[in-house]
Tab-separated table of C-alpha atoms in Angstrom:
chain	number	residue	atom	x	y	z
A	1	MET	CA	0.043	-0.019	0.055
A	2	ARG	CA	1.116	3.485	-0.823
A	3	ILE	CA	-0.118	6.468	1.206
A	4	ASP	CA	-0.348	9.527	-1.032
A	5	ILE	CA	0.878	12.008	1.580
A	6	GLU	CA	0.892	14.829	-0.871
A	7	ARG	CA	-2.849	14.464	-1.531
A	8	LEU	CA	-3.503	14.032	2.196
A	9	SER	CA	-1.436	17.040	3.171
A	10	ALA	CA	-3.230	19.151	0.587
A	11	GLU	CA	-6.579	18.044	1.901
A	12	ILE	CA	-5.611	18.885	5.517
A	13	ASP	CA	-4.635	22.372	4.242
A	14	GLU	CA	-7.834	22.683	2.264
A	15	LEU	CA	-10.076	21.771	5.178
A	16	SER	CA	-8.101	24.138	7.537
A	17	ALA	CA	-9.120	27.047	5.308
A	18	ILE	CA	-12.771	26.387	6.215
A	19	SER	CA	-12.503	28.418	9.456
A	20	GLU	CA	-14.229	31.246	11.184
A	21	TRP	CA	-10.865	32.606	12.305
A	22	PRO	CA	-8.005	33.430	9.819
A	23	ALA	CA	-4.991	31.168	9.297
A	24	PRO	CA	-3.051	29.785	11.080
A	25	ALA	CA	-5.961	29.487	13.570
A	26	VAL	CA	-8.728	27.099	12.912
A	27	THR	CA	-12.258	27.486	14.382
A	28	ARG	CA	-15.194	25.286	13.468
A	29	VAL	CA	-17.922	25.307	16.109
A	30	LEU	CA	-20.794	22.758	15.857
A	31	PHE	CA	-23.428	23.710	13.284
A	32	SER	CA	-21.727	27.005	12.436
A	33	PRO	CA	-21.524	27.950	8.732
A	34	GLU	CA	-17.903	26.698	8.759
A	35	ASP	CA	-18.888	23.319	10.275
A	36	MET	CA	-21.600	22.914	7.653
A	37	ARG	CA	-19.212	23.759	4.881
A	38	ALA	CA	-16.698	21.261	6.239
A	39	ARG	CA	-19.333	18.559	6.353
A	40	ALA	CA	-20.289	19.197	2.727
A	41	TRP	CA	-16.661	19.229	1.609
A	42	PHE	CA	-16.049	15.910	3.358
A	43	VAL	CA	-19.031	14.186	1.882
A	44	GLU	CA	-17.832	15.201	-1.572
A	45	LYS	CA	-14.399	13.765	-0.890
A	46	CYS	CA	-15.975	10.517	0.258
A	47	GLN	CA	-18.323	10.234	-2.715
A	48	ALA	CA	-15.415	10.836	-5.039
A	49	ALA	CA	-13.618	7.981	-3.436
A	50	GLY	CA	-16.634	5.714	-4.214
A	51	LEU	CA	-17.951	5.490	-0.721
A	52	SER	CA	-21.621	5.500	0.029
A	53	VAL	CA	-22.546	8.114	2.616
A	54	ARG	CA	-25.384	8.384	5.246
A	55	THR	CA	-25.990	10.835	8.020
A	56	ASP	CA	-27.893	10.296	11.395
A	57	ALA	CA	-30.090	12.601	13.316
A	58	VAL	CA	-27.329	14.317	15.198
A	59	GLY	CA	-25.101	14.809	12.132
A	60	ASN	CA	-22.655	11.884	12.581
A	61	ILE	CA	-21.554	11.063	8.992
A	62	PHE	CA	-20.862	7.418	7.983
A	63	ALA	CA	-18.823	6.759	4.665
A	64	ARG	CA	-18.892	2.989	3.751
A	65	ARG	CA	-16.702	0.742	1.675
A	66	GLU	CA	-18.269	-2.646	1.217
A	67	GLY	CA	-16.518	-5.892	1.937
A	68	THR	CA	-16.383	-9.138	0.003
A	69	GLU	CA	-18.417	-11.274	2.554
A	70	PRO	CA	-21.984	-10.045	2.911
A	71	GLY	CA	-23.264	-10.085	6.529
A	72	LEU	CA	-20.028	-9.329	8.232
A	73	ARG	CA	-19.964	-6.437	10.645
A	74	ALA	CA	-18.067	-3.362	9.559
A	75	LEU	CA	-14.637	-2.378	10.799
A	76	ALA	CA	-14.957	1.343	11.778
A	77	THR	CA	-12.422	4.225	11.956
A	78	GLY	CA	-12.761	7.976	12.186
A	79	SER	CA	-12.604	11.038	14.389
A	80	HIS	CA	-13.824	14.698	14.306
A	81	THR	CA	-13.233	17.876	12.473
A	82	ASP	CA	-14.969	20.451	14.744
A	83	ALA	CA	-12.376	22.795	16.304
A	84	ILE	CA	-12.392	25.003	19.377
A	85	PRO	CA	-11.765	28.712	18.850
A	86	ASN	CA	-8.143	29.462	17.938
A	87	ALA	CA	-7.195	25.835	17.413
A	88	GLY	CA	-4.944	24.015	14.971
A	89	LYS	CA	-5.548	21.970	11.840
A	90	PHE	CA	-4.510	18.400	12.952
A	91	ASP	CA	-6.645	17.631	15.986
A	92	GLY	CA	-9.299	15.102	14.947
A	93	VAL	CA	-8.726	15.882	11.246
A	94	VAL	CA	-5.764	13.430	10.895
A	95	GLY	CA	-8.116	10.609	12.093
A	96	VAL	CA	-10.928	11.631	9.591
A	97	LEU	CA	-8.870	12.435	6.468
A	98	GLY	CA	-6.241	9.861	7.462
A	99	GLY	CA	-9.064	7.216	7.571
A	100	LEU	CA	-10.216	8.283	4.071
A	101	GLU	CA	-6.664	8.100	2.774
A	102	ALA	CA	-6.249	4.583	4.320
A	103	ILE	CA	-9.395	3.463	2.553
A	104	ARG	CA	-8.144	4.954	-0.760
A	105	ALA	CA	-4.768	3.172	-0.255
A	106	LEU	CA	-6.458	-0.083	0.152
A	107	ASP	CA	-8.493	0.500	-2.933
A	108	GLU	CA	-5.489	1.632	-5.040
A	109	ALA	CA	-3.479	-1.405	-4.008
A	110	GLY	CA	-6.376	-3.713	-4.921
A	111	HIS	CA	-6.670	-4.846	-1.248
A	112	GLN	CA	-10.105	-6.373	-0.827
A	113	LEU	CA	-11.257	-6.842	2.796
A	114	ARG	CA	-13.885	-9.294	3.958
A	115	HIS	CA	-15.497	-6.741	6.342
A	116	PRO	CA	-16.957	-3.468	5.185
A	117	ILE	CA	-15.189	-0.318	6.490
A	118	GLU	CA	-17.052	2.539	7.875
A	119	LEU	CA	-15.342	5.921	8.190
A	120	ILE	CA	-17.163	8.013	10.861
A	121	PHE	CA	-17.198	11.814	11.060
A	122	PHE	CA	-18.291	12.356	14.616
A	123	THR	CA	-20.389	15.357	15.635
A	124	ALA	CA	-19.105	17.720	18.202
A	125	GLU	CA	-16.203	15.916	19.860
A	126	GLU	CA	-15.353	19.327	21.245
A	127	PRO	CA	-17.579	20.808	24.063
A	128	THR	CA	-17.406	24.319	22.595
A	129	ARG	CA	-21.068	24.857	21.828
A	130	PHE	CA	-23.002	22.969	24.567
A	131	GLY	CA	-20.283	22.369	27.270
A	132	ILE	CA	-20.314	18.575	26.689
A	133	GLY	CA	-17.771	16.705	24.696
A	134	CYS	CA	-18.219	13.714	22.359
A	135	LEU	CA	-21.894	14.571	21.710
A	136	GLY	CA	-22.201	12.366	18.592
A	137	SER	CA	-20.358	9.382	20.082
A	138	ARG	CA	-22.206	9.569	23.368
A	139	LEU	CA	-25.524	9.275	21.470
A	140	LEU	CA	-24.175	6.457	19.441
A	141	ALA	CA	-23.214	4.558	22.650
A	142	GLY	CA	-26.401	5.421	24.369
A	143	THR	CA	-24.776	7.176	27.331
A	144	LEU	CA	-26.685	10.430	26.833
A	145	ALA	CA	-30.483	10.348	26.968
A	146	PRO	CA	-32.016	11.711	23.697
A	147	ASP	CA	-34.364	14.067	25.516
A	148	GLN	CA	-31.452	15.436	27.620
A	149	ALA	CA	-29.385	15.838	24.521
A	150	ASP	CA	-32.086	17.770	22.546
A	151	SER	CA	-32.650	20.038	25.520
A	152	LEU	CA	-28.959	21.155	25.663
A	153	VAL	CA	-28.777	24.976	25.324
A	154	ASP	CA	-25.901	27.065	23.992
A	155	ARG	CA	-24.871	30.585	25.323
A	156	ASN	CA	-27.332	32.158	22.860
A	157	GLY	CA	-30.308	30.164	24.176
A	158	ARG	CA	-30.588	27.879	21.234
A	159	THR	CA	-31.264	24.165	21.826
A	160	LEU	CA	-29.711	21.188	20.145
A	161	ALA	CA	-33.166	20.253	18.778
A	162	GLU	CA	-33.469	23.649	17.177
A	163	LEU	CA	-30.043	23.767	15.730
A	164	ARG	CA	-29.977	20.281	14.290
A	165	GLU	CA	-33.348	20.898	12.564
A	166	ALA	CA	-31.998	24.047	11.120
A	167	ALA	CA	-28.992	22.074	9.887
A	168	ASN	CA	-31.501	19.592	8.261
A	169	PHE	CA	-30.409	16.642	10.623
A	170	GLN	CA	-33.929	15.482	11.401
A	171	GLY	CA	-35.402	12.494	13.092
A	172	ALA	CA	-35.448	11.047	16.533
A	173	LEU	CA	-32.208	11.197	18.489
A	174	GLY	CA	-33.089	7.831	19.954
A	175	ASP	CA	-32.531	6.314	16.506
A	176	VAL	CA	-28.770	7.378	16.634
A	177	ARG	CA	-27.952	4.760	19.246
A	178	LEU	CA	-26.103	1.649	18.075
A	179	GLU	CA	-26.328	-1.662	19.891
A	180	PRO	CA	-23.211	-3.203	21.470
A	181	GLY	CA	-21.477	-5.386	18.837
A	182	HIS	CA	-22.693	-3.220	15.930
A	183	TYR	CA	-19.033	-2.892	14.729
A	184	ALA	CA	-16.494	-5.616	14.632
A	185	ALA	CA	-13.895	-3.172	15.824
A	186	PHE	CA	-13.201	0.646	15.981
A	187	LEU	CA	-9.824	2.300	15.459
A	188	GLU	CA	-9.066	6.027	15.942
A	189	LEU	CA	-5.921	7.653	14.590
A	190	HIS	CA	-4.999	10.846	16.487
A	191	ILE	CA	-2.193	13.210	17.251
A	192	GLU	CA	-0.899	12.584	20.820
A	193	GLN	CA	-1.598	16.003	22.160
A	194	GLY	CA	1.215	15.449	24.540
A	195	PRO	CA	5.076	15.354	24.509
A	196	THR	CA	5.830	11.602	25.191
A	197	LEU	CA	6.326	10.341	21.574
A	198	GLU	CA	8.444	13.215	20.461
A	199	ARG	CA	10.565	13.166	23.708
A	200	GLU	CA	11.246	9.510	23.286
A	201	SER	CA	11.793	9.708	19.496
A	202	LEU	CA	8.913	7.250	18.829
A	203	ASP	CA	6.844	6.910	15.773
A	204	ILE	CA	3.600	5.376	17.091
A	205	GLY	CA	1.781	5.259	20.336
A	206	VAL	CA	-0.401	2.242	21.036
A	207	VAL	CA	-3.162	3.546	23.316
A	208	GLU	CA	-4.133	0.906	25.907
A	209	LYS	CA	-6.283	3.073	28.214
A	210	ILE	CA	-8.306	6.385	27.915
A	211	ALA	CA	-8.617	8.593	31.008
A	212	ALA	CA	-12.022	9.180	32.648
A	213	PRO	CA	-13.258	12.747	32.567
A	214	ALA	CA	-15.588	14.372	34.951
A	215	ALA	CA	-16.868	17.925	34.483
A	216	TRP	CA	-18.764	20.132	36.999
A	217	ARG	CA	-20.483	23.510	36.656
A	218	VAL	CA	-20.349	25.239	40.012
A	219	THR	CA	-22.222	28.483	40.856
A	220	PHE	CA	-21.521	30.629	43.862
A	221	SER	CA	-24.102	33.220	44.778
A	222	GLY	CA	-23.316	36.097	47.129
A	223	GLU	CA	-24.092	39.725	47.517
A	224	GLY	CA	-23.058	42.486	45.089
A	225	GLY	CA	-22.369	45.995	45.911
A	226	HIS	CA	-20.117	49.028	45.305
A	227	ALA	CA	-16.429	48.202	45.338
A	228	GLY	CA	-15.666	51.274	47.420
A	229	ALA	CA	-18.641	51.407	49.702
A	230	VAL	CA	-18.808	47.850	51.152
A	231	LEU	CA	-16.111	47.269	53.745
A	232	MET	CA	-14.205	43.972	53.633
A	233	PRO	CA	-15.708	42.334	56.721
A	234	GLU	CA	-19.255	42.793	55.408
A	235	ARG	CA	-18.710	41.208	52.010
A	236	HIS	CA	-20.086	37.921	50.540
A	237	ASP	CA	-17.838	37.972	47.385
A	238	ALA	CA	-18.826	35.164	45.043
A	239	GLY	CA	-15.720	35.832	42.979
A	240	LEU	CA	-13.338	35.057	45.960
A	241	GLY	CA	-15.409	31.899	46.649
A	242	ALA	CA	-14.588	30.847	43.008
A	243	ALA	CA	-10.931	31.611	43.452
A	244	GLU	CA	-10.728	29.453	46.521
A	245	ALA	CA	-12.572	26.648	44.796
A	246	ALA	CA	-10.068	26.681	41.905
A	247	LEU	CA	-7.116	26.534	44.213
A	248	ALA	CA	-8.770	23.680	46.256
A	249	LEU	CA	-9.112	21.652	43.104
A	250	GLU	CA	-5.386	22.108	42.420
A	251	ARG	CA	-4.533	21.139	46.024
A	252	PHE	CA	-6.548	17.877	45.885
A	253	VAL	CA	-5.145	16.916	42.476
A	254	LEU	CA	-1.544	17.449	43.631
A	255	ALA	CA	-2.230	15.332	46.691
A	256	SER	CA	-3.492	12.442	44.562
A	257	GLU	CA	-1.543	9.211	44.700
A	258	SER	CA	-2.177	8.602	41.066
A	259	PRO	CA	0.293	10.266	38.657
A	260	ASP	CA	-2.413	10.616	36.006
A	261	THR	CA	-4.861	12.800	38.089
A	262	VAL	CA	-5.355	16.273	36.557
A	263	GLY	CA	-7.756	19.064	37.266
A	264	THR	CA	-8.560	22.270	35.446
A	265	THR	CA	-10.714	25.235	36.138
A	266	GLY	CA	-11.168	26.237	32.481
A	267	VAL	CA	-14.042	28.632	32.852
A	268	VAL	CA	-14.792	31.459	35.393
A	269	ARG	CA	-17.555	33.823	34.720
A	270	LEU	CA	-18.309	36.735	37.131
A	271	HIS	CA	-21.482	38.728	37.402
A	272	PRO	CA	-21.937	41.654	36.813
A	273	GLY	CA	-18.398	41.738	35.584
A	274	ALA	CA	-17.541	45.293	36.386
A	275	ILE	CA	-14.226	46.385	37.940
A	276	ASN	CA	-15.992	48.605	40.567
A	277	SER	CA	-18.639	45.982	41.492
A	278	ILE	CA	-18.372	43.103	43.996
A	279	PRO	CA	-19.298	39.896	42.123
A	280	CYS	CA	-22.662	38.604	43.232
A	281	GLU	CA	-22.407	35.448	41.263
A	282	ALA	CA	-19.571	33.284	39.959
A	283	VAL	CA	-19.824	30.326	37.660
A	284	LEU	CA	-16.888	27.865	37.314
A	285	GLU	CA	-16.551	24.891	34.954
A	286	MET	CA	-14.096	22.374	36.366
A	287	ASP	CA	-12.565	19.285	34.544
A	288	ILE	CA	-11.120	16.379	36.549
A	289	ARG	CA	-9.526	13.322	34.905
A	290	ASP	CA	-7.707	10.116	35.657
A	291	THR	CA	-7.241	6.618	34.307
A	292	GLN	CA	-8.338	5.260	37.685
A	293	LEU	CA	-11.814	5.967	39.039
A	294	PRO	CA	-10.950	5.689	42.764
A	295	SER	CA	-8.299	8.421	42.613
A	296	ARG	CA	-10.483	10.592	40.400
A	297	ASP	CA	-13.509	10.140	42.543
A	298	LEU	CA	-11.565	10.895	45.759
A	299	VAL	CA	-10.744	14.341	44.253
A	300	LEU	CA	-14.444	14.818	43.540
A	301	GLU	CA	-15.419	13.925	47.012
A	302	ASN	CA	-12.841	16.232	48.482
A	303	LEU	CA	-13.906	19.082	46.164
A	304	ASP	CA	-17.500	18.685	46.984
A	305	ARG	CA	-16.845	19.069	50.638
A	306	ALA	CA	-14.561	22.055	50.030
A	307	LEU	CA	-17.189	23.892	47.971
A	308	HIS	CA	-19.682	23.698	50.837
A	309	GLU	CA	-17.080	24.753	53.368
A	310	ILE	CA	-16.033	27.722	51.324
A	311	ALA	CA	-19.683	28.735	50.799
A	312	ALA	CA	-20.413	28.498	54.527
A	313	ARG	CA	-17.372	30.396	55.593
A	314	ARG	CA	-17.942	33.219	53.143
A	315	GLY	CA	-21.767	33.423	53.543
A	316	LEU	CA	-22.411	32.286	50.014
A	317	LYS	CA	-24.739	29.799	48.389
A	318	VAL	CA	-23.256	27.118	46.206
A	319	ALA	CA	-24.902	24.852	43.539
A	320	LYS	CA	-23.202	22.080	41.561
A	321	GLU	CA	-24.268	20.673	38.228
A	322	THR	CA	-22.643	17.475	36.891
A	323	ILE	CA	-21.949	17.938	33.207
A	324	SER	CA	-20.476	14.592	32.830
A	325	GLU	CA	-18.841	11.832	34.789
A	326	ASP	CA	-17.586	8.947	32.648
A	327	PRO	CA	-15.610	5.796	33.368
A	328	PRO	CA	-12.243	5.172	31.699
A	329	ALA	CA	-11.968	2.890	28.666
A	330	THR	CA	-9.592	-0.045	28.391
A	331	CYS	CA	-8.595	-0.781	24.742
A	332	ASP	CA	-9.125	-4.203	23.247
A	333	PRO	CA	-5.909	-6.455	23.681
A	334	ARG	CA	-6.411	-8.016	20.180
A	335	LEU	CA	-6.515	-4.656	18.529
A	336	LEU	CA	-3.397	-3.535	20.494
A	337	GLU	CA	-1.581	-6.522	19.242
A	338	ALA	CA	-2.772	-5.912	15.673
A	339	ILE	CA	-1.457	-2.318	15.846
A	340	GLU	CA	1.926	-3.492	17.064
A	341	ARG	CA	2.146	-6.002	14.217
A	342	ALA	CA	1.075	-3.228	11.849
A	343	ALA	CA	3.763	-0.954	13.297
A	344	ALA	CA	6.595	-3.532	12.848
A	345	GLY	CA	9.704	-1.769	11.789
A	346	LEU	CA	8.673	1.467	13.478
A	347	LYS	CA	9.423	2.640	16.982
A	348	SER	CA	6.346	2.323	19.182
A	349	ARG	CA	5.276	1.946	22.696
A	350	ARG	CA	2.054	1.429	24.686
A	351	MET	CA	0.698	4.461	26.443
A	352	ILE	CA	-2.398	6.023	27.947
A	353	SER	CA	-4.449	8.863	26.604
A	354	ARG	CA	-5.037	11.575	29.172
A	355	ALA	CA	-7.191	13.417	26.751
A	356	TYR	CA	-10.540	11.788	26.042
A	357	HIS	CA	-11.758	11.090	22.574
A	358	ASP	CA	-14.771	9.484	20.818
A	359	SER	CA	-13.081	6.233	21.334
A	360	LEU	CA	-13.990	6.582	25.038
A	361	PHE	CA	-17.605	5.973	24.021
A	362	MET	CA	-17.085	3.754	21.058
A	363	ALA	CA	-15.379	1.298	23.511
A	364	ARG	CA	-18.954	0.822	24.983
A	365	ILE	CA	-20.227	-0.767	21.723
A	366	ALA	CA	-17.111	-2.229	19.935
A	367	PRO	CA	-13.621	-3.532	20.596
A	368	THR	CA	-11.628	-0.248	20.415
A	369	ALA	CA	-8.105	1.047	20.164
A	370	MET	CA	-6.281	4.208	19.327
A	371	ILE	CA	-3.128	5.044	17.318
A	372	PHE	CA	-1.188	8.053	18.299
A	373	ILE	CA	1.356	9.988	16.182
A	374	PRO	CA	3.754	12.606	17.651
A	375	CYS	CA	2.969	16.371	17.614
A	376	ARG	CA	5.546	19.085	17.957
A	377	ASN	CA	6.158	19.892	21.658
A	378	GLY	CA	2.994	18.065	22.565
A	379	TRP	CA	1.075	21.201	21.590
A	380	SER	CA	-2.595	21.038	20.673
A	381	HIS	CA	-5.683	23.329	20.695
A	382	ARG	CA	-3.566	26.209	19.467
A	383	PRO	CA	-2.629	27.482	15.937
A	384	ASP	CA	0.900	26.174	15.987
A	385	GLU	CA	-0.223	22.538	16.547
A	386	PHE	CA	1.859	20.454	14.133
A	387	SER	CA	2.602	16.931	12.953
A	388	SER	CA	4.973	16.466	10.006
A	389	PRO	CA	3.932	14.782	6.799
A	390	THR	CA	6.247	11.866	7.567
A	391	GLN	CA	4.623	11.438	10.931
A	392	ILE	CA	1.126	11.502	9.484
A	393	GLN	CA	2.079	9.063	6.659
A	394	ARG	CA	3.369	6.531	9.199
A	395	GLY	CA	0.218	6.818	11.198
A	396	VAL	CA	-1.971	6.286	8.258
A	397	GLU	CA	0.092	3.366	7.097
A	398	VAL	CA	-0.268	1.770	10.508
A	399	LEU	CA	-4.057	2.380	10.406
A	400	ALA	CA	-4.432	0.759	6.964
A	401	ARG	CA	-2.315	-2.200	8.009
A	402	THR	CA	-4.265	-2.596	11.276
A	403	LEU	CA	-7.460	-2.656	9.348
A	404	VAL	CA	-6.009	-5.562	7.271
A	405	GLU	CA	-4.999	-7.309	10.528
A	406	ALA	CA	-8.401	-6.818	12.075
A	407	ASP	CA	-10.071	-8.105	8.928
A	408	ALA	CA	-8.320	-11.363	9.256
A	409	GLY	CA	-8.721	-11.649	13.039
A	410	PHE	CA	-12.171	-10.378	13.822
């Protein structure tokens, strides 16, 4: 098989130009004009490659290459192309367009597989619009109730139900769900989004476990007032409660016995948001992850107690909303071995993914594994995110060979 890296690199560049923000930044938020243009562009590329295309009610796109033995379950691969504001051009895209190139390489080499292959373009892996990541794969796996999903509201007050209808993705969200065993296997090619492979001069990461994310939205309510007129002993400052909560999260994470525990307070919104007004309300969005549930959940328990202690001491009210709490995923041993065989001759190692991906939810319905390639300095979610053509080519070659291995073994 020959991977046409010139064609693939040109397509990555072409897709990166479909962006709300100018180059080198890439911004494609769910159901934005740019997201819709990217979808149409992708469908055209798949149809030109001879694949049949269908779309479900939340906008997941499935491009299918038939196999030689009718009735066999499909092998699946894919990722996402939505991009947070001021992102780069490789996150997710390498898995989508790399999956397409792997299928084309099989075709051009005359490689017939017994199983069909489905290339999946997942809707909204990024949480930008609704604050919840992996929207499409959550619905495919049945871990998000359809009514709950349709009721999600963005910052402009628009619901998912309204937006998907406007995008012409109609039908019942309950029909999106796939039963366990629907696919024979699922593989996701992705940039590492971390420094390990580059630091160790490795070509391929064989992902054996994906960290479990939990996300909370915490609201402190206090009393506003004039910044000059209310004396310090009389204040009930919601902003200071939020600051204490963020530091408490850091303290609990650093005290964890697991090296993989991480915590981030990525959103802080103060109301009324004026320099000369005491904040009467503070909203935080907090992200806690680990590959082990006990250590992650201990952080959550400690944080919950701290939130109430902070509120009581400062005379505030506190409310907590769980955005998501998901278990980790363990990748399929047979697929890990297939990736290692496919990567023979390259430098590889087994590793974990501290970032979560659509594979976290696909693991609920199919044997799943991930293939990582290096990215410069481990940078991601920023315009200077970069993987070289050689690194991408090696990843796509390993993906294509793993599909051949899985075809024989599943």
